[in-house]
Structure formats: structure tokens, C-alpha cells
Short mmCIF file of C-alpha atoms in Angstrom, two decimals:
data_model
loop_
_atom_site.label_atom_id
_atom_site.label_comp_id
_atom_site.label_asym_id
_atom_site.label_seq_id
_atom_site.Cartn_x
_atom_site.Cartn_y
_atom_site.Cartn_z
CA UNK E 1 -39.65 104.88 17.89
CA UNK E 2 -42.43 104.84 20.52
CA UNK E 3 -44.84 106.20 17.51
CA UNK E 4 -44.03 103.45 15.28
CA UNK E 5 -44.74 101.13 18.57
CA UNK E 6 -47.95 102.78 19.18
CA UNK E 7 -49.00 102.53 15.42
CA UNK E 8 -48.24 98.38 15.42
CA UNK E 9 -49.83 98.00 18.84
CA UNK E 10 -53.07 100.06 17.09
CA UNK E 11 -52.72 97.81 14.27
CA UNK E 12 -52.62 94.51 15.96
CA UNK E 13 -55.69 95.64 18.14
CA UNK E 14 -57.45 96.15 15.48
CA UNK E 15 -56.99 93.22 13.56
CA UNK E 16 -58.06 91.26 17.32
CA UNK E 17 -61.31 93.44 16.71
CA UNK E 18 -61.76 92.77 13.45
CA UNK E 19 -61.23 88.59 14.22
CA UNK E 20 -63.73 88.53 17.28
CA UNK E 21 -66.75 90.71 14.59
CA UNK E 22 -66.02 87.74 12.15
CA UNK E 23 -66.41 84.76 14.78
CA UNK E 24 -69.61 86.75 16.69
CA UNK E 25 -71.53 87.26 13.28
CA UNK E 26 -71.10 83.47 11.69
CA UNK E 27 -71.86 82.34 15.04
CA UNK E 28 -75.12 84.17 14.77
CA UNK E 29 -75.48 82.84 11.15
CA UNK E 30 -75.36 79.44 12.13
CA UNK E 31 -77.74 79.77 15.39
CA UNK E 32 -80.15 81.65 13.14
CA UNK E 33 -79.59 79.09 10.48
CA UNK E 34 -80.45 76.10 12.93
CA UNK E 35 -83.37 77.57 14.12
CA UNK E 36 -84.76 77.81 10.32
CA UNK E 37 -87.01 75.00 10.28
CA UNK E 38 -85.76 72.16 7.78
CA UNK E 39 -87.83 71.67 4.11
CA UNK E 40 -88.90 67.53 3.89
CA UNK E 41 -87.02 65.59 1.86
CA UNK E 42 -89.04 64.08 -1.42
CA UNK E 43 -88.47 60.90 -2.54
CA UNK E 44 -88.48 59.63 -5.91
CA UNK E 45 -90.27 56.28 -6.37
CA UNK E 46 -91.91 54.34 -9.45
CA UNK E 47 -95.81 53.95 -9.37
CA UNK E 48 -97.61 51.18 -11.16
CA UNK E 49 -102.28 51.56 -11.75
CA UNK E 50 -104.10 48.53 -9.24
CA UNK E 51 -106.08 47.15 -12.06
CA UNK E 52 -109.57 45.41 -12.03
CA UNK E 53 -109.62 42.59 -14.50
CA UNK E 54 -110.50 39.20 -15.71
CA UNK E 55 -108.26 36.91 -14.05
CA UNK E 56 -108.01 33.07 -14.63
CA UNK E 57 -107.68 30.52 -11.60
CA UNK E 58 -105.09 27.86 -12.49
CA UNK E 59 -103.25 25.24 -10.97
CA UNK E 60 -99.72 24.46 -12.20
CA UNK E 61 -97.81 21.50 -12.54
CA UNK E 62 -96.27 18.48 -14.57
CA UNK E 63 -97.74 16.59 -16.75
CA UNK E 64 -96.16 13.71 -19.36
CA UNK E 65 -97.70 12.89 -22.79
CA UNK E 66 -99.16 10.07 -23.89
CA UNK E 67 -100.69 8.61 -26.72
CA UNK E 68 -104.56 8.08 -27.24
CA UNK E 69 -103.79 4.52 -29.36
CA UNK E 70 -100.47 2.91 -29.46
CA UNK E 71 -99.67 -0.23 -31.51
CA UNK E 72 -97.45 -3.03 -31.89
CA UNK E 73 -97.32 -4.37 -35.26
CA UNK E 74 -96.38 -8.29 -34.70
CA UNK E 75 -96.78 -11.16 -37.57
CA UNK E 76 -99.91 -13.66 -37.43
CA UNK E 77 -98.21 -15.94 -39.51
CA UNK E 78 -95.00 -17.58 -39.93
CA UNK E 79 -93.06 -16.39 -42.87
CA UNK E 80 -90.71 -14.15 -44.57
CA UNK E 81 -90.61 -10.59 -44.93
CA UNK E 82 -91.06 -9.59 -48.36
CA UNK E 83 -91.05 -5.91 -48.34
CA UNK E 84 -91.39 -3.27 -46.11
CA UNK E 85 -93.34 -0.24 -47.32
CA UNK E 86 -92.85 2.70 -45.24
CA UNK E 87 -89.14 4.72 -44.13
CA UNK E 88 -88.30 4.81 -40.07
CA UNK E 89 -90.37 7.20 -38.04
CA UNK E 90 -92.48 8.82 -40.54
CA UNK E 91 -96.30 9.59 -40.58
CA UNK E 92 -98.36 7.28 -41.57
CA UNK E 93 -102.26 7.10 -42.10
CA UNK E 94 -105.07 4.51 -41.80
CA UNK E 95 -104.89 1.70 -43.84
CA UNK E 96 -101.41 2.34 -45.72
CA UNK E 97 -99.13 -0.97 -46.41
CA UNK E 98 -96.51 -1.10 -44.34
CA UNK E 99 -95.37 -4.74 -44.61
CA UNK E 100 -95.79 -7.94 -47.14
CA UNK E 101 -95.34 -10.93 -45.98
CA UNK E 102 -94.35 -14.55 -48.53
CA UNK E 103 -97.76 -15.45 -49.15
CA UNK E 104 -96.97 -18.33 -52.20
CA UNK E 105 -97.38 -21.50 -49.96
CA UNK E 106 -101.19 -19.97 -49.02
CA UNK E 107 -101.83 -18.97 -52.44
CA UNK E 108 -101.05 -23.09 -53.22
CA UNK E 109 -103.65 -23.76 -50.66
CA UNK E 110 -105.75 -21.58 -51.77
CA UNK E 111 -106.19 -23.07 -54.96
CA UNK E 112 -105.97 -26.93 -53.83
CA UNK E 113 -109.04 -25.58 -51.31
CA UNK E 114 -111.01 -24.28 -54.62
CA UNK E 115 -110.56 -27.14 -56.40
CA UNK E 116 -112.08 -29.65 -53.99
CA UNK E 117 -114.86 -26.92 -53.73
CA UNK E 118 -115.27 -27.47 -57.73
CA UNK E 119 -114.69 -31.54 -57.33
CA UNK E 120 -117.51 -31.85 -54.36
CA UNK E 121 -119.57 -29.63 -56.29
CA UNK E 122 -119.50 -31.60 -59.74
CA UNK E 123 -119.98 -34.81 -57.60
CA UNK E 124 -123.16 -33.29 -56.09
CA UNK E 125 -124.60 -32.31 -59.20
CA UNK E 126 -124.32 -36.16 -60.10
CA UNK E 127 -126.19 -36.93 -56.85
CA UNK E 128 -128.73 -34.73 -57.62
CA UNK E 129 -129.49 -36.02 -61.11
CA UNK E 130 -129.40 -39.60 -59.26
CA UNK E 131 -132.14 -38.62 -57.32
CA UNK E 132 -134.38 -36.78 -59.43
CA UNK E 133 -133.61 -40.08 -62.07
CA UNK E 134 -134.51 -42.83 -59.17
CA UNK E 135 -137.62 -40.49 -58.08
CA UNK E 136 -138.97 -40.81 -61.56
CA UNK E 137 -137.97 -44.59 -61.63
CA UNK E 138 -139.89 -45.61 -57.97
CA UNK E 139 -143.21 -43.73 -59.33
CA UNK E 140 -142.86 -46.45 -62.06
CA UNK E 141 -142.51 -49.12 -59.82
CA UNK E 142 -139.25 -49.78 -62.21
CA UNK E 143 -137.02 -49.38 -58.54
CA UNK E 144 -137.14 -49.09 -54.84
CA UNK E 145 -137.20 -47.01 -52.37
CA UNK E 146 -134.11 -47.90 -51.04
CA UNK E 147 -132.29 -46.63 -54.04
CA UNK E 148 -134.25 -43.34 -53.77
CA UNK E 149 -133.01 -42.91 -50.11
CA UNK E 150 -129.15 -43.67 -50.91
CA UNK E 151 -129.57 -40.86 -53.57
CA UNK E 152 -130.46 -38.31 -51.11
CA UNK E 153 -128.34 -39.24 -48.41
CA UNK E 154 -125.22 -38.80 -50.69
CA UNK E 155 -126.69 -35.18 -52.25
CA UNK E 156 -126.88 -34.04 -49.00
CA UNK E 157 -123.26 -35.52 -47.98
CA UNK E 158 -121.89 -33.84 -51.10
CA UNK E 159 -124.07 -30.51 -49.59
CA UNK E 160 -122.15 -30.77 -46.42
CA UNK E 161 -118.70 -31.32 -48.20
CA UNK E 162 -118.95 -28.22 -49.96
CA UNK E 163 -119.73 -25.90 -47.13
CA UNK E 164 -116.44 -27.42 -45.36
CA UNK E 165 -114.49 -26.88 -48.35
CA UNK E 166 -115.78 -23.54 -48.45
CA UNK E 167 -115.35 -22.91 -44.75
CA UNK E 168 -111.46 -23.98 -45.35
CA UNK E 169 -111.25 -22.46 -48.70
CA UNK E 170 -112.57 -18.88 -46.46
CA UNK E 171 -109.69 -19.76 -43.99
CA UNK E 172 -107.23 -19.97 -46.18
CA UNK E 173 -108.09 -16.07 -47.63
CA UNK E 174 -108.25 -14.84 -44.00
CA UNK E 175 -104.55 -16.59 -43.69
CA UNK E 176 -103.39 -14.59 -46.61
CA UNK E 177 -104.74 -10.91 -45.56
CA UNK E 178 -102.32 -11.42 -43.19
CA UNK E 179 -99.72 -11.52 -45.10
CA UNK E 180 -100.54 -7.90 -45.86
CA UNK E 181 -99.78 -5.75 -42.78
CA UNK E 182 -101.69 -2.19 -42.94
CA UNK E 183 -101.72 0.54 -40.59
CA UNK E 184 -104.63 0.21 -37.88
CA UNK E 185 -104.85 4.13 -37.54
CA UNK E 186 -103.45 7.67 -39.00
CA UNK E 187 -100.08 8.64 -37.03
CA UNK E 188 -96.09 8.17 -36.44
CA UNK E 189 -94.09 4.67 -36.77
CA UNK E 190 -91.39 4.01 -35.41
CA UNK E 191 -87.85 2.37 -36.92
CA UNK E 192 -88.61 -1.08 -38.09
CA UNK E 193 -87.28 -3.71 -35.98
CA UNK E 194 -87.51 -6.31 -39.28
CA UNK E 195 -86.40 -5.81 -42.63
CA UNK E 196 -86.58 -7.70 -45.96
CA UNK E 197 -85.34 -11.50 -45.84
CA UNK E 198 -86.16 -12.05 -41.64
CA UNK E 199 -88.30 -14.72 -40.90
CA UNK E 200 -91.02 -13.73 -38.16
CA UNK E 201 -93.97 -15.75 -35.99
CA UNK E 202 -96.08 -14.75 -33.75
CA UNK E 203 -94.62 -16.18 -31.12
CA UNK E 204 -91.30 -13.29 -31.26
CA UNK E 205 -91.21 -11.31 -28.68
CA UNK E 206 -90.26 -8.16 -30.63
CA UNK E 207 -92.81 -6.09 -32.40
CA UNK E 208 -92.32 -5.73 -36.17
CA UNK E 209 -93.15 -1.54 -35.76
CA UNK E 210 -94.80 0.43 -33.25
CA UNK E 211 -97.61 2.88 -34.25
CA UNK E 212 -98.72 6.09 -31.85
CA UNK E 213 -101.48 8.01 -32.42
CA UNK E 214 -100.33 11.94 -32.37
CA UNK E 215 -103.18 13.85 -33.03
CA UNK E 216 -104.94 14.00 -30.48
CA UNK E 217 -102.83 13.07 -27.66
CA UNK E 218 -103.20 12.92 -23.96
CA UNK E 219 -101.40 15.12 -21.34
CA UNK E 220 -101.15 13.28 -17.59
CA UNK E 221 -100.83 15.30 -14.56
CA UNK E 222 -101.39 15.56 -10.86
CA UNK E 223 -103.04 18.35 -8.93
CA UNK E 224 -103.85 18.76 -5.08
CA UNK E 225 -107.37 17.42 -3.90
CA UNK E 226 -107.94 21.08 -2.50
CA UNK E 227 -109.17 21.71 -6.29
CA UNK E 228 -111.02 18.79 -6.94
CA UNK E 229 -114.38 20.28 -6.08
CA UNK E 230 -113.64 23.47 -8.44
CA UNK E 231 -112.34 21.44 -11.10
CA UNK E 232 -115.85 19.12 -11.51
CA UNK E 233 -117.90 22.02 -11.14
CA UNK E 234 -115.87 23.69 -14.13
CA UNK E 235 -116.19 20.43 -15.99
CA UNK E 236 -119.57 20.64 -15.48
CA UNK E 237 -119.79 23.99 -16.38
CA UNK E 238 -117.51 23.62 -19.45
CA UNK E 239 -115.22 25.97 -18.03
CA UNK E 240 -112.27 24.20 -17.61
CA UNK E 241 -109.19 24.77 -20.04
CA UNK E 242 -105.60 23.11 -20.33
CA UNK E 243 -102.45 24.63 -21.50
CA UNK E 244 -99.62 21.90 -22.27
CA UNK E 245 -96.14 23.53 -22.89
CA UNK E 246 -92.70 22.22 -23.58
CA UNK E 247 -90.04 23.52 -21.03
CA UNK E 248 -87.64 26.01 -22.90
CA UNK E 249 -89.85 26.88 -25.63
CA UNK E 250 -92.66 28.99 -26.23
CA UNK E 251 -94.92 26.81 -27.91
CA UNK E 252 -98.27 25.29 -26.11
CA UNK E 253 -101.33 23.77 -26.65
CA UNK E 254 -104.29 24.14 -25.51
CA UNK E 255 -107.23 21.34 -24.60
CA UNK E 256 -109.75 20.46 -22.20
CA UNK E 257 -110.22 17.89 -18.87
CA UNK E 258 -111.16 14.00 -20.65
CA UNK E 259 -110.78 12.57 -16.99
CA UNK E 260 -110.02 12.56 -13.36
CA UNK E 261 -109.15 9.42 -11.93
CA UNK E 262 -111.84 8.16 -9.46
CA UNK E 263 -109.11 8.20 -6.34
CA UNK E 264 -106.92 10.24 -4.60
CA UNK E 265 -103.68 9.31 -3.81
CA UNK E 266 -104.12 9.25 0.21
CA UNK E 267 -100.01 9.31 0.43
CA UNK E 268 -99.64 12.76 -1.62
CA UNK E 269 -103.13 14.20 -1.34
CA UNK E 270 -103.06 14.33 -5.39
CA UNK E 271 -105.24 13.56 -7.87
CA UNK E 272 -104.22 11.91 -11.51
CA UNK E 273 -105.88 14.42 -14.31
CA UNK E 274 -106.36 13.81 -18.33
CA UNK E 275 -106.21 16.18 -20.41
CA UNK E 276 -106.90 15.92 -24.33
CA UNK E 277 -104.55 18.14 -27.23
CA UNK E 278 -105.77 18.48 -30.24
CA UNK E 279 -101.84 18.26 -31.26
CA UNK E 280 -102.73 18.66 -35.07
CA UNK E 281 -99.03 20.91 -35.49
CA UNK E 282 -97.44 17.47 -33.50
CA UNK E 283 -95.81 19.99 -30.89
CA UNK E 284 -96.43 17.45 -27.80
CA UNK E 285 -94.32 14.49 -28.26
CA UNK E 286 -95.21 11.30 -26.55
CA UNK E 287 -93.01 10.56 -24.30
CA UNK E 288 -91.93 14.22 -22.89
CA UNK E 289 -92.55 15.96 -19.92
CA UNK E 290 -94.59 19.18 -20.23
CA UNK E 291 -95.36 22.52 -17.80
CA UNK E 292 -99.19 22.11 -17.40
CA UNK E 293 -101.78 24.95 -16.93
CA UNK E 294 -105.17 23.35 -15.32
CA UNK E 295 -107.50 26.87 -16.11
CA UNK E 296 -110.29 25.88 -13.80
CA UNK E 297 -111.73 29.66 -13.91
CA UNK E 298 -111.50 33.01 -14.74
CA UNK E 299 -112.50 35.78 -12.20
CA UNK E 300 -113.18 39.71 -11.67
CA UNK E 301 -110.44 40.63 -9.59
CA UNK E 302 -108.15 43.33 -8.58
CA UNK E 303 -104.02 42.90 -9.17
CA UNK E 304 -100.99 44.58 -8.66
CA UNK E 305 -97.54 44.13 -9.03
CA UNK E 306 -95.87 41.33 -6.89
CA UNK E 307 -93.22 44.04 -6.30
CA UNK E 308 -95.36 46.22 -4.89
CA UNK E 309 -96.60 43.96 -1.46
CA UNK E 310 -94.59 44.67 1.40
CA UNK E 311 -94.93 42.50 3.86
CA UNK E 312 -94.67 42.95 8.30
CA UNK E 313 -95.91 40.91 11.25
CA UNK E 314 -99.12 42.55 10.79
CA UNK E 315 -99.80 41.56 7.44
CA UNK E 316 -99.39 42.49 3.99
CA UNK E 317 -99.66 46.17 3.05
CA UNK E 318 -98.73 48.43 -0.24
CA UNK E 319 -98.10 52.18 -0.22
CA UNK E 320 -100.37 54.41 -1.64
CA UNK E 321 -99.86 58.11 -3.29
CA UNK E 322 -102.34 60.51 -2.64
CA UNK E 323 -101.92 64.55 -3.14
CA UNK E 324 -98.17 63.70 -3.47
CA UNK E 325 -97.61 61.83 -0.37
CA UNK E 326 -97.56 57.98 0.48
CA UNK E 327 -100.17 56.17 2.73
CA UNK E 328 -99.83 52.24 4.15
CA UNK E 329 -102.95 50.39 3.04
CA UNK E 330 -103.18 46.92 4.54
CA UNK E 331 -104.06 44.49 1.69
CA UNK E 332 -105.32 40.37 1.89
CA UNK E 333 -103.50 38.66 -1.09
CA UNK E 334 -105.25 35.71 -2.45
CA UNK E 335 -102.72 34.34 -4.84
CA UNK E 336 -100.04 35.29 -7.47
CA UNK E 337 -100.29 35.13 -11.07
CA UNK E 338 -98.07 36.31 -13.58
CA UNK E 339 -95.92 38.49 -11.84
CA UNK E 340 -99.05 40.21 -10.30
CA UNK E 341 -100.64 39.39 -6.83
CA UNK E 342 -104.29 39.20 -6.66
CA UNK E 343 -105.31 41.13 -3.92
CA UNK E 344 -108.76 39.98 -2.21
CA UNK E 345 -109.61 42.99 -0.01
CA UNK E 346 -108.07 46.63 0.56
CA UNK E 347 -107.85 47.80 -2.89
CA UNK E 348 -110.59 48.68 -5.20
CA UNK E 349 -108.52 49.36 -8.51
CA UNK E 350 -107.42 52.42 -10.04
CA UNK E 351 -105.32 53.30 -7.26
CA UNK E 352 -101.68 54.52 -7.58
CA UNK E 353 -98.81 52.24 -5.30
CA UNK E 354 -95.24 52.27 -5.43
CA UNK E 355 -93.55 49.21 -7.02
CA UNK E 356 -90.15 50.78 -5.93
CA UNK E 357 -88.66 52.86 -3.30
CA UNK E 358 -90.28 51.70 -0.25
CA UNK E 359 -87.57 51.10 1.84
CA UNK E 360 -87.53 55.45 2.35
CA UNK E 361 -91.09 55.61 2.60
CA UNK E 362 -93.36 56.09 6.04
CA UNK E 363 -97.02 57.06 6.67
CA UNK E 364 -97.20 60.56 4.89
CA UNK E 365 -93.67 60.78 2.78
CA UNK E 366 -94.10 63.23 0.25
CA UNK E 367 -93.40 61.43 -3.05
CA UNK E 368 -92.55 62.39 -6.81
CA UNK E 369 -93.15 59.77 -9.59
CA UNK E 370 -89.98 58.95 -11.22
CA UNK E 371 -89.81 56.49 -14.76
CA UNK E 372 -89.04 52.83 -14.59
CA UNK E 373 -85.63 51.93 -14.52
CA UNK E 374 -84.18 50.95 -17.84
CA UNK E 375 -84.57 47.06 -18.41
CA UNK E 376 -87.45 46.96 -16.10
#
């Protein structure tokens, strides 16, 4: 019995032993193990090149189209619509017929006016033979002078006649080319408000058709007086570009400054601008409103990524990589343009910064370049 105690007690002492060798040598593991000195931690960001190109200086805004030459078509006569030439809203050109107007009580006219031109006429070649008959007669002392003098007066009474008969016979032909309606100038009419069978004067209110130039056209817009001076030089330069396009769509046009109105608005601080499209594929309606691009422009200049500017209460700054690690370069950003800010002073171009990850970056954080994340 006692040597089956004393082999137990043995055994527990030694598993006691065996406990306290375990505890001793991880606590040595772990004091060693703290005093190891801890590896940096790398962080994975996505770079992006500063770049040193042309960029242009614009000035955006809103501009609304507008026709070079508009039209109302309205009746110098009053008459009856005869026929209308042309289908609602389609493109027309210079001089096509459009409408005809009842011309039959000027054609009457007409002809009563030519045939007192013929009547006066065949009465003044009577005159005439009068007068050369009674000149003949008074150098034969076989009538007088008198008679002579009546002949002449009434030649050159008939004389007179004519050229008023011709005068309203001339009248009456102007009267009738009205009656013919043509198109002033190449471009789009709209529905007619008149068809066959409606009387019209010149006195309705209503036009018969309305004709707008589209080609070119004019694009109206506003930009801040800060620009003025830059804008005249670049019209003086022949610099200066604009880019019309429709909201939603892809599609532009491009054209150049026809005028800037002599005033500033002194309540906004704008100034009106006119722009002229060329408009030959009829993109720019008139009528619509349209994202303008004044291009005033186009400067040497270094950009990066918008993304890339981090901003404190110092100023703007972007992080650098160098030999693996990031640096803070302060930066002076001019404007933006296109998703990349131009960047004045503090960069020279060619220079790698991070466009992501900077929220785990500091002065000195070594850094491994990582792809762009999908969809970027």
C-alpha cells in the first residue's frame, strides 16, 4: 500500500513539473516574440501617370437654338387658296411654290389694262399723222398755226396716256406674282395653317406657313464677364471654338463665336454669346435647349486624376510613390476638366500618384501597385 502511495504521489509531482516547464518556456516564447521587432505593413493602392498635355480652356453652360432667318408666309392679296404645294414640315429650298392663290379676276384686269394700252396707242399714232399732215399744210400757208399746236398737244396727251396705262397695266402683273407664293430661302416649313378653298387677306392675323432657316443656325448662351477679356482676345486670335450638344445624346456640333452682345447683364454678371452651327446633318433643332462648350483656348498643362487630390486645411496635396513608398506633395489646382484636375504648380508630369487607397497612406508608407478595380 504505502508503495503504490509513494508511486501516485511521484506521479502527480511530476506531472506539476512537467505543467510549470510548459507555462515557463511559452512564457519565454512570447516575451522573446514581443521583443522581435514588427515587419511594416504594405499597402496595396492603384497608381495613375501625371500627364503633360494640350489642354483646352472652356466655359460651360446653356445655350437655346435659334434660327438665322425665320419667316411668316402671309397673303398680299385678298383671295382664295388654290393649291398648296408642299406637305407639313418638310424641307424646302429657295424659290419652290408653296402656295397659288385665284388669280382670274387680275388676269381680267390684266387684259382690260393692255387693251387701253393698244387703244391710246392707235389713237396716238392718229395724232401723230395729224401733226406731221398740218406741219406740211402751215408751210403751204393752206392752215394755221393753231391747228398745228392742237396736233401736238393731243400726241403728247396720247404720250402721257400710254405711260399710265402702262404704269397700271405693270401694277396689275406685280398684283398677280402674288398670287404665286415661293419660298424666300432653303430650309424647314412648318404645318400649313390654310388649305385649299380658305379665303385669306393681309389683314389675318395668322401666318399662312412659317419658314426657318436650319443650316446654319445660331446657338444663344450666357457666360460670366470673368471671361470676357479671354474670349475677344481668342476671337481675335481665331482661337475660339463652340461645341453645341443635345442633352442625352451624343451628338454635337461644332462652330465658332458670330457675337457678344455689347452689355453685361449688371444683375447676373453674364454676358449674352452667339454662336454659329454649320447644322448641315439638322442635329440642332430650333427651339431646344443645348449643353454648350465656349473653347476659348487650349494650353500646355499638367493633369491628373480628380480622384487623386486629397484635400486638408493646408491645401490640396496628392501622394506620390517613390522607391516603393508614398510621399505628400502639396499641389495648386487650377481647374477640372474631364474627370482630370489641372494642376498649376507641384507636379511636373510623369510622376506616379495614387488614385486609390489613401485613406491608409502617411508620409513614407511602403506601397505595392495593385490593378484597377473592375468597372473602373
Amino acid at each position: 500500500m504505502k508503495q503504490r502511495t509513494l508511486i501516485f504521489v511521484a506521479g502527480v509531482l511530476g506531472l506539476v513539473a512537467l505543467g510549470a516547464f510548459v507555462t515557463r518556456a511559452s512564457w519565454m516564447g512570447g516575451g522573446a516574440s514581443a521583443q522581435a521587432p514588427q515587419r511594416a505593413r504594405v499597402v496595396a493602392v492603384e497608381l495613375a501617370k501625371a500627364e503633360r498635355k494640350p489642354v483646352p480652356v472652356d466655359v460651360d453652360s446653356i445655350g437655346t437654338v435659334t434660327p438665322i432667318s425665320t419667316v411668316a408666309l402671309k397673303s398680299r392679296l385678298e383671295s382664295t387658296i388654290v393649291s398648296v404645294h408642299f406637305e407639313d414640315g418638310s424641307r424646302v429650298n429657295e424659290g419652290d411654290l408653296l402656295f397659288t392663290l385665284d388669280a382670274r379676276q387680275l388676269d381680267a384686269q390684266i387684259e382690260q389694262a393692255e387693251a387701253m394700252v393698244v387703244k391710246d396707242k392707235a389713237q396716238l399714232e392718229g395724232a401723230q399723222r395729224d401733226l406731221r399732215r398740218y406741219s406740211d399744210l402751215v408751210s403751204k400757208g393752206a392752215t394755221t398755226q393753231v391747228n398745228v399746236d392742237n396736233a401736238k398737244t393731243q400726241a403728247d396727251i396720247l404720250t402721257g396716256a400710254i405711260k399710265a396705262d402702262q404704269a397700271a397695266l405693270d401694277n396689275l402683273k406685280v398684283q398677280k406674282s402674288y398670287t404665286i407664293i415661293r419660298a424666300p430661302f432653303s430650309g424647314r416649313i412648318s404645318a400649313a395653317n390654310v388649305k385649299v378653298g380658305n379665303f385669306v387677306r393681309p389683314a389675318d392675323t395668322a401666318p399662312l406657313a412659317v419658314i426657318n432657316q436650319m443650316a446654319p443656325v445660331y446657338v444663344t448662351f450666357a457666360i460670366p464677364q470673368r471671361v470676357l477679356v479671354d474670349l475677344r482676345d481668342a476671337m481675335a486670335s481665331g482661337g475660339s471654338r463652340v461645341i453645341a450638344t443635345i442633352p442625352g445624346h451624343a451628338r454635337s456640333e461644332d462652330g465658332k463665336v458670330a457675337m457678344v452682345e455689347n452689355s453685361v447683364d449688371s444683375t447676373t454678371g453674364m454676358v449674352t454669346v452667339r454662336g454659329i452651327m454649320n447644322n448641315e446633318s439638322e442635329t440642332l433643332w430650333p427651339g431646344i435647349l443645348v449643353n454648350t462648350k465656349l473653347v476659348i483656348r487650349t494650353e500646355d498643362a499638367v493633369t491628373v486624376p480628380t480622384a487623386a487630390v486629397q484635400r486638408s486645411q493646408s491645401g490640396n496635396y496628392v501622394f506620390l510613390v517613390r522607391d516603393g513608398k508614398a510621399h505628400v506633395q502639396p499641389v495648386n489646382v487650377s481647374r477640372t476638366f474631364q474627370g482630370n484636375s489641372v494642376v498649376a504648380s507641384g507636379l511636373a508630369g510623369g510622376e506616379d500618384v495614387v488614385v486609390d487607397g489613401q485613406l491608409l497612406l502617411s508620409e513614407g508608407t511602403p506601397v505595392a501597385p495593385r490593378a484597377p478595380k473592375a468597372g473602373a
